């Protein structure tokens, strides 16, 4: 009898890139967790089904303190998928894996520095040959031509997001660039999510549960009452969220 050996099918391994929320805890952890609880209380479901990376670089903590912090986050339904910036002695099989090479923003090609050499004045030229135009690099954008219903999330870390319609309470928009909502904004809007502090949020009717730019946020309770229900724009100055009416 002859044994027939069949070649097993290879396992396919594919790379995937996902947008994760990076939390940077501060000492003492008890105070930081209280602020986290305040955020979660004012924006229900903010951490629900959201991948989280814990950035502990520069913190003077031991393994027991890190273990307790992860347990406290798990108790709050904040699921830590990985830990960044931790010494190898702090990690182990009972802890989330180490994460490295996280990029806060996409690569941007820096413009060439203008020459500081003085240029001699030239004689006026009447007939100038046409110069070929330099190609302009456009920013990717996503246009959603329908309202975003409660429970829905739009993630677009590559650039701007434009919503032709409303964003319902309980819905979420996350953009690497700016967010434009041509309707009421009642859910959560997080612009500049990949480290773009110049991103802005524009909407026809500002009634958001939470707005954020480059990781700095403001909840509905923190917003100025005179802005509620008005066309508005939101931007970041330093580490402070600013908002104003449009028009």
PDB file of N, CA and C in Angstrom, residues 18-26 32 36 39 46-47 50-57 73 78-85 99 101-105 155 174 190 192-195 214-217:
ATOM      1  N   UNK A  18      -4.890  49.389  11.191  1.00  0.00           N
ATOM      2  CA  UNK A  18      -6.104  49.834  11.852  1.00  0.00           C
ATOM      3  C   UNK A  18      -5.833  51.118  12.624  1.00  0.00           C
ATOM      4  N   UNK A  19      -6.871  51.928  12.736  1.00  0.00           N
ATOM      5  CA  UNK A  19      -6.783  53.148  13.525  1.00  0.00           C
ATOM      6  C   UNK A  19      -7.084  52.810  14.982  1.00  0.00           C
ATOM      7  N   UNK A  20      -6.132  53.065  15.871  1.00  0.00           N
ATOM      8  CA  UNK A  20      -6.305  52.793  17.296  1.00  0.00           C
ATOM      9  C   UNK A  20      -6.218  54.099  18.074  1.00  0.00           C
ATOM     10  N   UNK A  21      -6.874  54.111  19.207  1.00  0.00           N
ATOM     11  CA  UNK A  21      -6.830  55.266  20.089  1.00  0.00           C
ATOM     12  C   UNK A  21      -5.674  55.074  21.070  1.00  0.00           C
ATOM     13  N   UNK A  22      -4.758  56.030  21.126  1.00  0.00           N
ATOM     14  CA  UNK A  22      -3.622  55.959  22.042  1.00  0.00           C
ATOM     15  C   UNK A  22      -3.953  56.726  23.316  1.00  0.00           C
ATOM     16  N   UNK A  23      -3.906  56.038  24.437  1.00  0.00           N
ATOM     17  CA  UNK A  23      -4.108  56.666  25.743  1.00  0.00           C
ATOM     18  C   UNK A  23      -2.751  56.871  26.403  1.00  0.00           C
ATOM     19  N   UNK A  24      -2.518  58.066  26.903  1.00  0.00           N
ATOM     20  CA  UNK A  24      -1.252  58.388  27.568  1.00  0.00           C
ATOM     21  C   UNK A  24      -1.542  58.701  29.034  1.00  0.00           C
ATOM     22  N   UNK A  25      -1.539  57.708  29.907  1.00  0.00           N
ATOM     23  CA  UNK A  25      -1.862  57.943  31.316  1.00  0.00           C
ATOM     24  C   UNK A  25      -0.827  58.813  32.005  1.00  0.00           C
ATOM     25  N   UNK A  26      -1.267  59.463  33.068  1.00  0.00           N
ATOM     26  CA  UNK A  26      -0.396  60.339  33.844  1.00  0.00           C
ATOM     27  C   UNK A  26      -0.452  59.937  35.311  1.00  0.00           C
ATOM     28  N   UNK A  32      -5.885  60.413  37.089  1.00  0.00           N
ATOM     29  CA  UNK A  32      -6.073  60.267  35.647  1.00  0.00           C
ATOM     30  C   UNK A  32      -7.305  59.413  35.341  1.00  0.00           C
ATOM     31  N   UNK A  36     -10.750  60.175  33.213  1.00  0.00           N
ATOM     32  CA  UNK A  36     -11.227  59.255  32.184  1.00  0.00           C
ATOM     33  C   UNK A  36     -12.686  58.884  32.440  1.00  0.00           C
ATOM     34  N   UNK A  39     -14.891  61.703  31.273  1.00  0.00           N
ATOM     35  CA  UNK A  39     -15.067  61.700  29.824  1.00  0.00           C
ATOM     36  C   UNK A  39     -16.067  60.630  29.409  1.00  0.00           C
ATOM     37  N   UNK A  46     -18.011  55.940  24.343  1.00  0.00           N
ATOM     38  CA  UNK A  46     -16.849  56.502  23.657  1.00  0.00           C
ATOM     39  C   UNK A  46     -15.777  55.437  23.407  1.00  0.00           C
ATOM     40  N   UNK A  47     -15.568  54.531  24.368  1.00  0.00           N
ATOM     41  CA  UNK A  47     -14.530  53.510  24.227  1.00  0.00           C
ATOM     42  C   UNK A  47     -15.081  52.170  23.739  1.00  0.00           C
ATOM     43  N   UNK A  50     -13.635  50.095  20.605  1.00  0.00           N
ATOM     44  CA  UNK A  50     -12.549  50.906  20.054  1.00  0.00           C
ATOM     45  C   UNK A  50     -11.198  50.313  20.480  1.00  0.00           C
ATOM     46  N   UNK A  51     -10.321  49.964  19.514  1.00  0.00           N
ATOM     47  CA  UNK A  51      -9.002  49.458  19.903  1.00  0.00           C
ATOM     48  C   UNK A  51      -8.177  50.548  20.566  1.00  0.00           C
ATOM     49  N   UNK A  52      -7.517  50.183  21.662  1.00  0.00           N
ATOM     50  CA  UNK A  52      -6.776  51.150  22.466  1.00  0.00           C
ATOM     51  C   UNK A  52      -5.343  50.675  22.648  1.00  0.00           C
ATOM     52  N   UNK A  53      -4.397  51.598  22.464  1.00  0.00           N
ATOM     53  CA  UNK A  53      -2.988  51.348  22.764  1.00  0.00           C
ATOM     54  C   UNK A  53      -2.607  52.224  23.952  1.00  0.00           C
ATOM     55  N   UNK A  54      -1.966  51.631  24.943  1.00  0.00           N
ATOM     56  CA  UNK A  54      -1.571  52.342  26.155  1.00  0.00           C
ATOM     57  C   UNK A  54      -0.116  52.783  26.012  1.00  0.00           C
ATOM     58  N   UNK A  55       0.110  54.082  26.017  1.00  0.00           N
ATOM     59  CA  UNK A  55       1.457  54.642  25.863  1.00  0.00           C
ATOM     60  C   UNK A  55       1.984  55.036  27.247  1.00  0.00           C
ATOM     61  N   UNK A  56       2.943  54.277  27.769  1.00  0.00           N
ATOM     62  CA  UNK A  56       3.474  54.519  29.113  1.00  0.00           C
ATOM     63  C   UNK A  56       4.926  54.979  29.077  1.00  0.00           C
ATOM     64  N   UNK A  57       5.368  55.438  27.933  1.00  0.00           N
ATOM     65  CA  UNK A  57       6.766  55.865  27.810  1.00  0.00           C
ATOM     66  C   UNK A  57       7.057  57.014  28.779  1.00  0.00           C
ATOM     67  N   UNK A  73      -8.599  49.649  33.598  1.00  0.00           N
ATOM     68  CA  UNK A  73      -9.145  49.984  32.281  1.00  0.00           C
ATOM     69  C   UNK A  73     -10.091  48.895  31.791  1.00  0.00           C
ATOM     70  N   UNK A  78     -12.511  49.372  28.702  1.00  0.00           N
ATOM     71  CA  UNK A  78     -11.480  49.901  27.809  1.00  0.00           C
ATOM     72  C   UNK A  78     -10.497  48.756  27.556  1.00  0.00           C
ATOM     73  N   UNK A  79     -10.584  48.180  26.377  1.00  0.00           N
ATOM     74  CA  UNK A  79      -9.795  46.993  26.050  1.00  0.00           C
ATOM     75  C   UNK A  79      -8.447  47.402  25.455  1.00  0.00           C
ATOM     76  N   UNK A  80      -7.384  47.154  26.189  1.00  0.00           N
ATOM     77  CA  UNK A  80      -6.040  47.534  25.739  1.00  0.00           C
ATOM     78  C   UNK A  80      -5.497  46.445  24.829  1.00  0.00           C
ATOM     79  N   UNK A  81      -5.278  46.788  23.560  1.00  0.00           N
ATOM     80  CA  UNK A  81      -4.774  45.809  22.598  1.00  0.00           C
ATOM     81  C   UNK A  81      -3.251  45.724  22.597  1.00  0.00           C
ATOM     82  N   UNK A  82      -2.571  46.728  23.183  1.00  0.00           N
ATOM     83  CA  UNK A  82      -1.122  46.696  23.213  1.00  0.00           C
ATOM     84  C   UNK A  82      -0.584  47.816  24.085  1.00  0.00           C
ATOM     85  N   UNK A  83       0.679  47.697  24.454  1.00  0.00           N
ATOM     86  CA  UNK A  83       1.334  48.688  25.309  1.00  0.00           C
ATOM     87  C   UNK A  83       2.575  49.194  24.591  1.00  0.00           C
ATOM     88  N   UNK A  84       2.701  50.509  24.540  1.00  0.00           N
ATOM     89  CA  UNK A  84       3.817  51.149  23.837  1.00  0.00           C
ATOM     90  C   UNK A  84       4.710  51.867  24.848  1.00  0.00           C
ATOM     91  N   UNK A  85       6.016  51.791  24.614  1.00  0.00           N
ATOM     92  CA  UNK A  85       6.965  52.518  25.451  1.00  0.00           C
ATOM     93  C   UNK A  85       7.280  51.868  26.774  1.00  0.00           C
ATOM     94  N   UNK A  99       3.875  47.137  21.738  1.00  0.00           N
ATOM     95  CA  UNK A  99       3.612  47.738  20.436  1.00  0.00           C
ATOM     96  C   UNK A  99       4.756  48.701  20.119  1.00  0.00           C
ATOM     97  N   UNK A 101       6.662  51.197  16.730  1.00  0.00           N
ATOM     98  CA  UNK A 101       6.577  51.801  15.394  1.00  0.00           C
ATOM     99  C   UNK A 101       5.215  52.429  15.108  1.00  0.00           C
ATOM    100  N   UNK A 102       4.517  52.849  16.159  1.00  0.00           N
ATOM    101  CA  UNK A 102       3.267  53.563  15.931  1.00  0.00           C
ATOM    102  C   UNK A 102       3.536  54.944  15.364  1.00  0.00           C
ATOM    103  N   UNK A 103       2.805  55.322  14.348  1.00  0.00           N
ATOM    104  CA  UNK A 103       2.995  56.627  13.706  1.00  0.00           C
ATOM    105  C   UNK A 103       1.815  57.525  14.031  1.00  0.00           C
ATOM    106  N   UNK A 104       2.065  58.693  14.647  1.00  0.00           N
ATOM    107  CA  UNK A 104       0.960  59.603  14.951  1.00  0.00           C
ATOM    108  C   UNK A 104       0.382  60.298  13.731  1.00  0.00           C
ATOM    109  N   UNK A 105       1.110  60.300  12.608  1.00  0.00           N
ATOM    110  CA  UNK A 105       0.604  60.970  11.402  1.00  0.00           C
ATOM    111  C   UNK A 105       1.239  60.329  10.189  1.00  0.00           C
ATOM    112  N   UNK A 155     -14.711  56.143   9.801  1.00  0.00           N
ATOM    113  CA  UNK A 155     -13.282  56.286  10.075  1.00  0.00           C
ATOM    114  C   UNK A 155     -12.571  56.579   8.759  1.00  0.00           C
ATOM    115  N   UNK A 174     -14.589  60.101  12.577  1.00  0.00           N
ATOM    116  CA  UNK A 174     -13.164  60.212  12.903  1.00  0.00           C
ATOM    117  C   UNK A 174     -12.410  60.471  11.608  1.00  0.00           C
ATOM    118  N   UNK A 190     -14.288  63.722  15.700  1.00  0.00           N
ATOM    119  CA  UNK A 190     -12.883  63.729  16.098  1.00  0.00           C
ATOM    120  C   UNK A 190     -12.036  64.008  14.863  1.00  0.00           C
ATOM    121  N   UNK A 192      -8.410  65.607  12.932  1.00  0.00           N
ATOM    122  CA  UNK A 192      -6.971  65.598  13.181  1.00  0.00           C
ATOM    123  C   UNK A 192      -6.517  64.393  13.971  1.00  0.00           C
ATOM    124  N   UNK A 193      -7.155  63.241  13.747  1.00  0.00           N
ATOM    125  CA  UNK A 193      -6.907  62.065  14.591  1.00  0.00           C
ATOM    126  C   UNK A 193      -5.533  61.460  14.402  1.00  0.00           C
ATOM    127  N   UNK A 194      -4.826  61.831  13.328  1.00  0.00           N
ATOM    128  CA  UNK A 194      -3.484  61.292  13.097  1.00  0.00           C
ATOM    129  C   UNK A 194      -2.399  62.321  13.385  1.00  0.00           C
ATOM    130  N   UNK A 195      -2.724  63.303  14.223  1.00  0.00           N
ATOM    131  CA  UNK A 195      -1.730  64.276  14.638  1.00  0.00           C
ATOM    132  C   UNK A 195      -1.778  65.588  13.887  1.00  0.00           C
ATOM    133  N   UNK A 214      -6.932  66.576  17.268  1.00  0.00           N
ATOM    134  CA  UNK A 214      -5.584  66.140  17.636  1.00  0.00           C
ATOM    135  C   UNK A 214      -5.538  65.612  19.075  1.00  0.00           C
ATOM    136  N   UNK A 215      -6.595  64.926  19.509  1.00  0.00           N
ATOM    137  CA  UNK A 215      -6.607  64.302  20.827  1.00  0.00           C
ATOM    138  C   UNK A 215      -7.145  65.173  21.947  1.00  0.00           C
ATOM    139  N   UNK A 216      -7.289  66.479  21.727  1.00  0.00           N
ATOM    140  CA  UNK A 216      -7.862  67.369  22.735  1.00  0.00           C
ATOM    141  C   UNK A 216      -9.364  67.457  22.493  1.00  0.00           C
ATOM    142  N   UNK A 217     -10.135  67.313  23.548  1.00  0.00           N
ATOM    143  CA  UNK A 217     -11.575  67.171  23.363  1.00  0.00           C
ATOM    144  C   UNK A 217     -12.355  68.158  24.221  1.00  0.00           C
TER     145      UNK A 217
END
